[in-house]
């Protein structure tokens, strides 16, 4: 089973999150493509407008199955070892899903202001197409 994580490769928070996932998963379950890689995104019919709604998670076996925004974050959490425990606890609290969705939207819409914007797009070592680029900056 493989999942494709589509992230903003210019967002410091997004890149830090991807790097954490890379460390935890080591490319076993997740492969990555930055939203700035338009050619790769075209294979799934993902547009720049789609990316404005936040990160996207695609099921590699059934690419029509997708999660976006806070739903993608939750799905990734559920896929991590013991992650379901935390996601289920979060979802069990009344109003937390609604609050979490609003929080995600605020972070998404203000990510560069809050966390800064990278001068170079981050390319994961565990990229979708296997032709990973080198020269990643580390912050």
mmCIF file of C-alpha atoms in Angstrom:
data_model
loop_
_atom_site.group_PDB
_atom_site.id
_atom_site.type_symbol
_atom_site.label_atom_id
_atom_site.label_comp_id
_atom_site.label_asym_id
_atom_site.label_seq_id
_atom_site.Cartn_x
_atom_site.Cartn_y
_atom_site.Cartn_z
ATOM 1 C CA UNK A 1 0.000 0.000 0.000
ATOM 2 C CA UNK A 2 1.349 3.392 -0.987
ATOM 3 C CA UNK A 3 -0.048 6.840 -0.385
ATOM 4 C CA UNK A 4 1.007 10.021 -2.156
ATOM 5 C CA UNK A 5 1.301 13.174 -0.066
ATOM 6 C CA UNK A 6 0.917 16.388 -2.054
ATOM 7 C CA UNK A 7 2.354 19.226 0.029
ATOM 8 C CA UNK A 8 3.382 22.859 -0.377
ATOM 9 C CA UNK A 9 7.125 22.609 -0.999
ATOM 10 C CA UNK A 10 7.577 26.329 -0.320
ATOM 11 C CA UNK A 11 5.915 26.346 3.118
ATOM 12 C CA UNK A 12 8.234 25.939 6.100
ATOM 13 C CA UNK A 13 5.549 24.220 8.219
ATOM 14 C CA UNK A 14 4.581 21.868 5.382
ATOM 15 C CA UNK A 15 8.187 20.930 4.665
ATOM 16 C CA UNK A 16 8.954 20.343 8.342
ATOM 17 C CA UNK A 17 5.902 18.073 8.555
ATOM 18 C CA UNK A 18 6.994 16.136 5.464
ATOM 19 C CA UNK A 19 10.499 15.763 6.879
ATOM 20 C CA UNK A 20 9.032 14.361 10.106
ATOM 21 C CA UNK A 21 6.947 11.875 8.114
ATOM 22 C CA UNK A 22 10.021 10.943 6.060
ATOM 23 C CA UNK A 23 11.928 10.210 9.272
ATOM 24 C CA UNK A 24 9.097 8.120 10.732
ATOM 25 C CA UNK A 25 8.128 6.240 7.562
ATOM 26 C CA UNK A 26 11.318 6.141 5.457
ATOM 27 C CA UNK A 27 9.290 5.879 2.235
ATOM 28 C CA UNK A 28 7.570 2.603 3.185
ATOM 29 C CA UNK A 29 4.021 3.933 3.085
ATOM 30 C CA UNK A 30 4.251 7.536 1.909
ATOM 31 C CA UNK A 31 5.756 9.117 -1.196
ATOM 32 C CA UNK A 32 5.745 12.863 -1.744
ATOM 33 C CA UNK A 33 5.244 15.479 -4.432
ATOM 34 C CA UNK A 34 5.289 19.231 -3.910
ATOM 35 C CA UNK A 35 2.327 21.224 -5.164
ATOM 36 C CA UNK A 36 4.781 23.135 -7.300
ATOM 37 C CA UNK A 37 5.478 20.012 -9.424
ATOM 38 C CA UNK A 38 2.688 20.659 -11.917
ATOM 39 C CA UNK A 39 3.779 17.894 -14.299
ATOM 40 C CA UNK A 40 3.504 15.203 -11.613
ATOM 41 C CA UNK A 41 0.162 16.555 -10.395
ATOM 42 C CA UNK A 42 -1.280 16.431 -13.911
ATOM 43 C CA UNK A 43 -1.225 12.629 -13.810
ATOM 44 C CA UNK A 44 -3.964 12.836 -11.158
ATOM 45 C CA UNK A 45 -5.742 15.822 -12.689
ATOM 46 C CA UNK A 46 -4.783 18.071 -9.764
ATOM 47 C CA UNK A 47 -4.814 21.789 -10.539
ATOM 48 C CA UNK A 48 -3.346 24.808 -8.754
ATOM 49 C CA UNK A 49 -6.895 25.633 -7.642
ATOM 50 C CA UNK A 50 -7.184 22.168 -6.044
ATOM 51 C CA UNK A 51 -3.957 22.812 -4.151
ATOM 52 C CA UNK A 52 -5.337 26.038 -2.693
ATOM 53 C CA UNK A 53 -7.594 23.902 -0.487
ATOM 54 C CA UNK A 54 -4.616 22.346 1.308
ATOM 55 C CA UNK A 55 -2.529 19.217 1.285
ATOM 56 C CA UNK A 56 -3.818 16.189 -0.595
ATOM 57 C CA UNK A 57 -3.406 12.501 0.199
ATOM 58 C CA UNK A 58 -3.967 10.015 -2.632
ATOM 59 C CA UNK A 59 -4.424 6.264 -2.269
ATOM 60 C CA UNK A 60 -1.806 4.797 -4.622
ATOM 61 C CA UNK A 61 -3.886 1.676 -5.297
ATOM 62 C CA UNK A 62 -7.101 3.598 -5.926
ATOM 63 C CA UNK A 63 -6.090 7.122 -7.015
ATOM 64 C CA UNK A 64 -9.719 8.251 -7.087
ATOM 65 C CA UNK A 65 -9.671 7.883 -3.267
ATOM 66 C CA UNK A 66 -8.397 11.193 -1.926
ATOM 67 C CA UNK A 67 -8.374 13.202 1.248
ATOM 68 C CA UNK A 68 -7.684 16.899 1.469
ATOM 69 C CA UNK A 69 -6.898 19.435 4.152
ATOM 70 C CA UNK A 70 -7.597 18.385 7.715
ATOM 71 C CA UNK A 71 -9.094 15.102 6.454
ATOM 72 C CA UNK A 72 -5.714 14.278 4.886
ATOM 73 C CA UNK A 73 -3.956 15.054 8.167
ATOM 74 C CA UNK A 74 -6.340 12.736 10.019
ATOM 75 C CA UNK A 75 -5.912 9.938 7.467
ATOM 76 C CA UNK A 76 -2.122 10.203 7.693
ATOM 77 C CA UNK A 77 -2.436 10.085 11.478
ATOM 78 C CA UNK A 78 -4.557 6.932 11.269
ATOM 79 C CA UNK A 79 -2.009 5.264 8.974
ATOM 80 C CA UNK A 80 0.897 5.833 11.363
ATOM 81 C CA UNK A 81 1.614 3.192 14.009
ATOM 82 C CA UNK A 82 -0.742 3.783 16.966
ATOM 83 C CA UNK A 83 -1.950 6.959 15.272
ATOM 84 C CA UNK A 84 -5.583 5.850 15.250
ATOM 85 C CA UNK A 85 -5.644 6.072 19.040
ATOM 86 C CA UNK A 86 -4.884 9.793 18.891
ATOM 87 C CA UNK A 87 -7.147 10.566 15.936
ATOM 88 C CA UNK A 88 -10.030 8.640 17.522
ATOM 89 C CA UNK A 89 -9.563 10.476 20.830
ATOM 90 C CA UNK A 90 -9.530 13.824 19.011
ATOM 91 C CA UNK A 91 -12.641 12.917 17.017
ATOM 92 C CA UNK A 92 -14.467 11.705 20.142
ATOM 93 C CA UNK A 93 -14.364 15.144 21.753
ATOM 94 C CA UNK A 94 -17.497 17.132 20.879
ATOM 95 C CA UNK A 95 -16.812 19.984 18.469
ATOM 96 C CA UNK A 96 -13.149 19.112 17.916
ATOM 97 C CA UNK A 97 -13.559 18.096 14.271
ATOM 98 C CA UNK A 98 -15.244 21.417 13.488
ATOM 99 C CA UNK A 99 -12.617 23.376 15.452
ATOM 100 C CA UNK A 100 -9.793 21.372 13.867
ATOM 101 C CA UNK A 101 -11.129 22.078 10.377
ATOM 102 C CA UNK A 102 -11.303 25.825 11.104
ATOM 103 C CA UNK A 103 -7.808 25.771 12.637
ATOM 104 C CA UNK A 104 -6.421 23.975 9.569
ATOM 105 C CA UNK A 105 -8.038 26.549 7.270
ATOM 106 C CA UNK A 106 -6.487 29.442 9.195
ATOM 107 C CA UNK A 107 -3.031 27.863 9.109
ATOM 108 C CA UNK A 108 -3.429 26.976 5.405
ATOM 109 C CA UNK A 109 -4.483 30.489 4.453
ATOM 110 C CA UNK A 110 -1.774 32.218 6.515
ATOM 111 C CA UNK A 111 1.082 29.688 6.414
ATOM 112 C CA UNK A 112 3.655 31.940 4.769
ATOM 113 C CA UNK A 113 2.925 34.816 7.147
ATOM 114 C CA UNK A 114 3.069 32.613 10.248
ATOM 115 C CA UNK A 115 5.806 30.117 9.327
ATOM 116 C CA UNK A 116 7.623 31.743 6.428
ATOM 117 C CA UNK A 117 8.216 30.833 2.811
ATOM 118 C CA UNK A 118 11.240 28.936 1.550
ATOM 119 C CA UNK A 119 13.379 30.368 -1.228
ATOM 120 C CA UNK A 120 13.635 26.903 -2.879
ATOM 121 C CA UNK A 121 10.938 24.268 -3.251
ATOM 122 C CA UNK A 122 11.676 21.222 -1.080
ATOM 123 C CA UNK A 123 11.898 17.939 -2.980
ATOM 124 C CA UNK A 124 11.549 14.834 -0.850
ATOM 125 C CA UNK A 125 14.057 12.004 -1.060
ATOM 126 C CA UNK A 126 10.990 9.746 -1.252
ATOM 127 C CA UNK A 127 9.379 11.273 -4.314
ATOM 128 C CA UNK A 128 6.407 9.968 -6.244
ATOM 129 C CA UNK A 129 8.127 9.360 -9.559
ATOM 130 C CA UNK A 130 11.420 7.978 -8.227
ATOM 131 C CA UNK A 131 13.506 10.697 -9.871
ATOM 132 C CA UNK A 132 14.086 12.625 -6.670
ATOM 133 C CA UNK A 133 16.025 15.807 -7.042
ATOM 134 C CA UNK A 134 18.951 16.730 -4.842
ATOM 135 C CA UNK A 135 20.012 19.968 -3.272
ATOM 136 C CA UNK A 136 17.354 20.249 -0.577
ATOM 137 C CA UNK A 137 17.819 22.973 1.959
ATOM 138 C CA UNK A 138 17.506 21.962 5.570
ATOM 139 C CA UNK A 139 16.077 24.478 8.026
#
